[in-house]
Amino acid sequence: MTNKTEVKHTPTPWRIYRDSMPAVVSGSDADDTFRYVAQDMTEADAEFIVRAANAHVSLLDVCEALHNIRHELLDSPQVALVLAALDAALAKARGK
């Protein structure tokens, strides 16, 4: 399913930039091209935002794969592949 009103956001991957307060940034320190996404937050909030943003596409892909085979799921040899992808996406979302 495609969202006709997709909002363009700062490209992932996002990461935590630690200064006086944690900030969420996108880009590279190597050439000073990083862009602030969010600032002045707790470490826990920054970690959550980074995990959620970076896992979004993987989780969406797995959900779409499950949706596309939902009728055949119980009788399909694709179950192991989809469940492996689900496990990987969930691990990414959990920061592992």
Tab-separated table of N, CA and C in Angstrom:
chain	number	residue	atom	x	y	z
A	1	MET	N	0.852	-1.184	0.000
A	1	MET	CA	0.000	0.000	0.000
A	1	MET	C	0.891	1.240	0.000
A	2	THR	N	0.669	2.130	-0.913
A	2	THR	CA	1.481	3.331	-1.017
A	2	THR	C	0.711	4.524	-0.470
A	3	ASN	N	1.391	5.284	0.341
A	3	ASN	CA	0.804	6.492	0.903
A	3	ASN	C	0.971	7.611	-0.117
A	4	LYS	N	-0.121	8.118	-0.644
A	4	LYS	CA	-0.082	9.144	-1.687
A	4	LYS	C	0.433	10.490	-1.169
A	5	THR	N	0.425	10.682	0.136
A	5	THR	CA	0.880	11.944	0.714
A	5	THR	C	2.137	11.721	1.543
A	6	GLU	N	3.090	10.949	0.992
A	6	GLU	CA	4.314	10.679	1.731
A	6	GLU	C	5.034	11.983	2.050
A	7	VAL	N	5.527	12.059	3.258
A	7	VAL	CA	6.285	13.220	3.698
A	7	VAL	C	7.760	12.863	3.603
A	8	LYS	N	8.529	13.697	2.972
A	8	LYS	CA	9.968	13.464	2.882
A	8	LYS	C	10.591	13.836	4.222
A	9	HIS	N	11.435	12.950	4.707
A	9	HIS	CA	12.109	13.211	5.978
A	9	HIS	C	13.612	13.152	5.774
A	10	THR	N	14.344	13.538	6.773
A	10	THR	CA	15.795	13.464	6.731
A	10	THR	C	16.198	12.011	6.522
A	11	PRO	N	17.087	11.739	5.571
A	11	PRO	CA	17.459	10.358	5.276
A	11	PRO	C	18.050	9.638	6.488
A	12	THR	N	17.742	8.356	6.589
A	12	THR	CA	18.362	7.502	7.596
A	12	THR	C	19.626	6.917	6.971
A	13	PRO	N	20.550	6.384	7.736
A	13	PRO	CA	20.420	6.119	9.162
A	13	PRO	C	20.651	7.375	10.001
A	14	TRP	N	19.937	7.396	11.098
A	14	TRP	CA	20.140	8.435	12.093
A	14	TRP	C	21.026	7.857	13.186
A	15	ARG	N	21.660	8.733	13.933
A	15	ARG	CA	22.520	8.296	15.036
A	15	ARG	C	22.521	9.360	16.126
A	16	ILE	N	23.098	9.003	17.240
A	16	ILE	CA	23.165	9.943	18.363
A	16	ILE	C	24.479	10.706	18.290
A	17	TYR	N	24.382	12.021	18.407
A	17	TYR	CA	25.548	12.892	18.511
A	17	TYR	C	25.562	13.395	19.945
A	18	ARG	N	26.658	13.115	20.624
A	18	ARG	CA	26.733	13.480	22.043
A	18	ARG	C	27.577	14.739	22.205
A	19	ASP	N	26.928	15.764	22.697
A	19	ASP	CA	27.587	17.023	23.021
A	19	ASP	C	27.196	17.313	24.460
A	20	SER	N	26.791	18.504	24.790
A	20	SER	CA	26.336	18.766	26.160
A	20	SER	C	25.033	18.033	26.442
A	21	MET	N	24.174	17.912	25.442
A	21	MET	CA	22.934	17.130	25.506
A	21	MET	C	22.913	16.249	24.266
A	22	PRO	N	22.355	15.031	24.383
A	22	PRO	CA	22.280	14.191	23.195
A	22	PRO	C	21.414	14.834	22.111
A	23	ALA	N	21.801	14.588	20.881
A	23	ALA	CA	21.029	15.040	19.727
A	23	ALA	C	20.951	13.887	18.735
A	24	VAL	N	19.916	13.893	17.915
A	24	VAL	CA	19.776	12.912	16.852
A	24	VAL	C	20.197	13.610	15.565
A	25	VAL	N	21.112	12.958	14.815
A	25	VAL	CA	21.631	13.555	13.593
A	25	VAL	C	21.621	12.534	12.465
A	26	SER	N	21.729	13.049	11.253
A	26	SER	CA	21.873	12.235	10.047
A	26	SER	C	23.091	12.764	9.320
A	27	GLY	N	23.860	11.865	8.734
A	27	GLY	CA	25.027	12.300	7.971
A	27	GLY	C	26.319	11.898	8.626
A	28	SER	N	27.411	12.557	8.224
A	28	SER	CA	28.750	12.140	8.597
A	28	SER	C	29.501	13.212	9.375
A	29	ASP	N	30.207	12.763	10.417
A	29	ASP	CA	31.121	13.661	11.133
A	29	ASP	C	32.383	13.900	10.311
A	30	ALA	N	32.736	12.928	9.479
A	30	ALA	CA	34.007	12.968	8.763
A	30	ALA	C	34.154	14.246	7.937
A	31	ASP	N	33.101	14.675	7.303
A	31	ASP	CA	33.187	15.878	6.473
A	31	ASP	C	32.238	16.977	6.951
A	32	ASP	N	31.802	16.853	8.204
A	32	ASP	CA	30.915	17.870	8.803
A	32	ASP	C	29.626	18.082	8.004
A	33	THR	N	29.073	17.006	7.475
A	33	THR	CA	27.834	17.149	6.711
A	33	THR	C	26.634	16.633	7.484
A	34	PHE	N	26.796	16.420	8.789
A	34	PHE	CA	25.645	15.904	9.519
A	34	PHE	C	24.607	16.989	9.717
A	35	ARG	N	23.356	16.535	9.840
A	35	ARG	CA	22.214	17.432	9.969
A	35	ARG	C	21.463	17.072	11.246
A	36	TYR	N	21.156	18.058	12.045
A	36	TYR	CA	20.389	17.821	13.272
A	36	TYR	C	18.951	17.451	12.924
A	37	VAL	N	18.461	16.387	13.554
A	37	VAL	CA	17.081	15.959	13.390
A	37	VAL	C	16.286	16.365	14.626
A	38	ALA	N	16.889	16.168	15.795
A	38	ALA	CA	16.246	16.532	17.067
A	38	ALA	C	17.345	16.818	18.082
A	39	GLN	N	17.076	17.735	19.002
A	39	GLN	CA	18.084	18.152	19.978
A	39	GLN	C	17.483	18.225	21.376
A	40	ASP	N	18.381	18.365	22.361
A	40	ASP	CA	18.006	18.610	23.757
A	40	ASP	C	17.008	17.586	24.292
A	41	MET	N	17.469	16.370	24.443
A	41	MET	CA	16.621	15.284	24.933
A	41	MET	C	17.440	14.389	25.832
A	42	THR	N	16.764	13.487	26.478
A	42	THR	CA	17.478	12.523	27.309
A	42	THR	C	18.153	11.492	26.416
A	43	GLU	N	19.129	10.815	26.970
A	43	GLU	CA	19.824	9.743	26.255
A	43	GLU	C	18.829	8.651	25.830
A	44	ALA	N	17.921	8.296	26.737
A	44	ALA	CA	16.939	7.245	26.441
A	44	ALA	C	16.042	7.653	25.275
A	45	ASP	N	15.608	8.904	25.230
A	45	ASP	CA	14.771	9.368	24.117
A	45	ASP	C	15.550	9.350	22.808
A	46	ALA	N	16.789	9.790	22.839
A	46	ALA	CA	17.615	9.785	21.629
A	46	ALA	C	17.806	8.356	21.116
A	47	GLU	N	18.078	7.420	22.014
A	47	GLU	CA	18.259	6.024	21.614
A	47	GLU	C	16.976	5.464	21.002
A	48	PHE	N	15.841	5.780	21.607
A	48	PHE	CA	14.561	5.297	21.091
A	48	PHE	C	14.275	5.864	19.705
A	49	ILE	N	14.476	7.145	19.519
A	49	ILE	CA	14.219	7.793	18.233
A	49	ILE	C	15.095	7.178	17.139
A	50	VAL	N	16.369	6.975	17.445
A	50	VAL	CA	17.293	6.398	16.472
A	50	VAL	C	16.878	4.972	16.115
A	51	ARG	N	16.564	4.154	17.132
A	51	ARG	CA	16.138	2.770	16.856
A	51	ARG	C	14.869	2.744	16.012
A	52	ALA	N	13.896	3.556	16.377
A	52	ALA	CA	12.612	3.563	15.661
A	52	ALA	C	12.784	4.042	14.218
A	53	ALA	N	13.497	5.113	14.018
A	53	ALA	CA	13.683	5.648	12.667
A	53	ALA	C	14.470	4.688	11.790
A	54	ASN	N	15.536	4.114	12.329
A	54	ASN	CA	16.379	3.230	11.538
A	54	ASN	C	15.722	1.884	11.261
A	55	ALA	N	14.771	1.473	12.082
A	55	ALA	CA	14.090	0.187	11.887
A	55	ALA	C	12.820	0.315	11.049
A	56	HIS	N	12.365	1.511	10.796
A	56	HIS	CA	11.079	1.730	10.137
A	56	HIS	C	10.948	0.977	8.811
A	57	VAL	N	11.895	1.138	7.913
A	57	VAL	CA	11.792	0.524	6.588
A	57	VAL	C	11.799	-0.993	6.699
A	58	SER	N	12.661	-1.560	7.548
A	58	SER	CA	12.711	-3.013	7.718
A	58	SER	C	11.392	-3.556	8.253
A	59	LEU	N	10.838	-2.882	9.242
A	59	LEU	CA	9.569	-3.331	9.809
A	59	LEU	C	8.435	-3.210	8.799
A	60	LEU	N	8.425	-2.144	8.051
A	60	LEU	CA	7.402	-1.963	7.025
A	60	LEU	C	7.511	-3.051	5.954
A	61	ASP	N	8.740	-3.357	5.523
A	61	ASP	CA	8.939	-4.408	4.520
A	61	ASP	C	8.418	-5.750	5.006
A	62	VAL	N	8.703	-6.092	6.264
A	62	VAL	CA	8.247	-7.367	6.814
A	62	VAL	C	6.729	-7.393	6.928
A	63	CYS	N	6.152	-6.308	7.391
A	63	CYS	CA	4.689	-6.258	7.495
A	63	CYS	C	4.043	-6.414	6.123
A	64	GLU	N	4.606	-5.765	5.109
A	64	GLU	CA	4.055	-5.894	3.764
A	64	GLU	C	4.211	-7.322	3.243
A	65	ALA	N	5.351	-7.963	3.530
A	65	ALA	CA	5.552	-9.351	3.100
A	65	ALA	C	4.530	-10.270	3.761
A	66	LEU	N	4.309	-10.083	5.045
A	66	LEU	CA	3.302	-10.885	5.745
A	66	LEU	C	1.906	-10.630	5.190
A	67	HIS	N	1.618	-9.388	4.918
A	67	HIS	CA	0.313	-9.027	4.362
A	67	HIS	C	0.096	-9.699	3.001
A	68	ASN	N	1.137	-9.705	2.179
A	68	ASN	CA	1.019	-10.253	0.830
A	68	ASN	C	0.825	-11.765	0.806
A	69	ILE	N	1.275	-12.465	1.845
A	69	ILE	CA	1.134	-13.930	1.848
A	69	ILE	C	0.195	-14.404	2.959
A	70	ARG	N	-0.572	-13.531	3.496
A	70	ARG	CA	-1.394	-13.864	4.654
A	70	ARG	C	-2.326	-15.046	4.414
A	71	HIS	N	-2.846	-15.192	3.192
A	71	HIS	CA	-3.791	-16.279	2.928
A	71	HIS	C	-3.092	-17.630	2.808
A	72	GLU	N	-1.847	-17.613	2.382
A	72	GLU	CA	-1.118	-18.863	2.213
A	72	GLU	C	-0.182	-19.157	3.373
A	73	LEU	N	-0.144	-18.300	4.354
A	73	LEU	CA	0.880	-18.360	5.398
A	73	LEU	C	1.021	-19.739	6.034
A	74	LEU	N	-0.062	-20.367	6.377
A	74	LEU	CA	0.028	-21.635	7.090
A	74	LEU	C	0.514	-22.773	6.207
A	75	ASP	N	0.291	-22.701	4.899
A	75	ASP	CA	0.654	-23.787	4.000
A	75	ASP	C	1.846	-23.454	3.103
A	76	SER	N	2.566	-22.393	3.389
A	76	SER	CA	3.591	-21.914	2.469
A	76	SER	C	5.011	-22.215	2.951
A	77	PRO	N	5.906	-22.611	2.023
A	77	PRO	CA	7.314	-22.772	2.389
A	77	PRO	C	7.991	-21.423	2.637
A	78	GLN	N	7.308	-20.324	2.307
A	78	GLN	CA	7.871	-18.995	2.528
A	78	GLN	C	7.822	-18.583	3.997
A	79	VAL	N	7.118	-19.317	4.834
A	79	VAL	CA	6.945	-18.942	6.231
A	79	VAL	C	8.289	-18.765	6.931
A	80	ALA	N	9.206	-19.700	6.759
A	80	ALA	CA	10.507	-19.615	7.432
A	80	ALA	C	11.262	-18.359	7.014
A	81	LEU	N	11.219	-18.012	5.731
A	81	LEU	CA	11.921	-16.818	5.257
A	81	LEU	C	11.313	-15.541	5.824
A	82	VAL	N	10.007	-15.471	5.830
A	82	VAL	CA	9.326	-14.281	6.345
A	82	VAL	C	9.550	-14.148	7.846
A	83	LEU	N	9.473	-15.264	8.559
A	83	LEU	CA	9.690	-15.203	10.006
A	83	LEU	C	11.130	-14.836	10.340
A	84	ALA	N	12.096	-15.276	9.532
A	84	ALA	CA	13.495	-14.877	9.738
A	84	ALA	C	13.654	-13.377	9.533
A	85	ALA	N	12.999	-12.847	8.503
A	85	ALA	CA	13.045	-11.398	8.268
A	85	ALA	C	12.368	-10.640	9.399
A	86	LEU	N	11.276	-11.206	9.907
A	86	LEU	CA	10.584	-10.592	11.038
A	86	LEU	C	11.488	-10.551	12.261
A	87	ASP	N	12.167	-11.665	12.550
A	87	ASP	CA	13.091	-11.705	13.685
A	87	ASP	C	14.195	-10.660	13.538
A	88	ALA	N	14.761	-10.525	12.337
A	88	ALA	CA	15.829	-9.557	12.105
A	88	ALA	C	15.333	-8.126	12.283
A	89	ALA	N	14.137	-7.839	11.764
A	89	ALA	CA	13.584	-6.486	11.899
A	89	ALA	C	13.280	-6.154	13.341
A	90	LEU	N	12.742	-7.117	14.064
A	90	LEU	CA	12.446	-6.881	15.483
A	90	LEU	C	13.722	-6.687	16.283
A	91	ALA	N	14.765	-7.440	15.976
A	91	ALA	CA	16.047	-7.260	16.662
A	91	ALA	C	16.595	-5.862	16.400
A	92	LYS	N	16.472	-5.374	15.179
A	92	LYS	CA	16.928	-4.025	14.831
A	92	LYS	C	16.129	-2.985	15.598
A	93	ALA	N	14.832	-3.188	15.665
A	93	ALA	CA	13.975	-2.236	16.394
A	93	ALA	C	14.308	-2.223	17.882
A	94	ARG	N	14.785	-3.355	18.390
A	94	ARG	CA	15.150	-3.447	19.800
A	94	ARG	C	16.577	-2.999	20.062
A	95	GLY	N	17.289	-2.617	19.023
A	95	GLY	CA	18.657	-2.115	19.176
A	95	GLY	C	19.697	-3.205	19.348
A	96	LYS	N	19.422	-4.397	18.831
A	96	LYS	CA	20.363	-5.518	18.973
A	96	LYS	C	21.114	-5.776	17.698
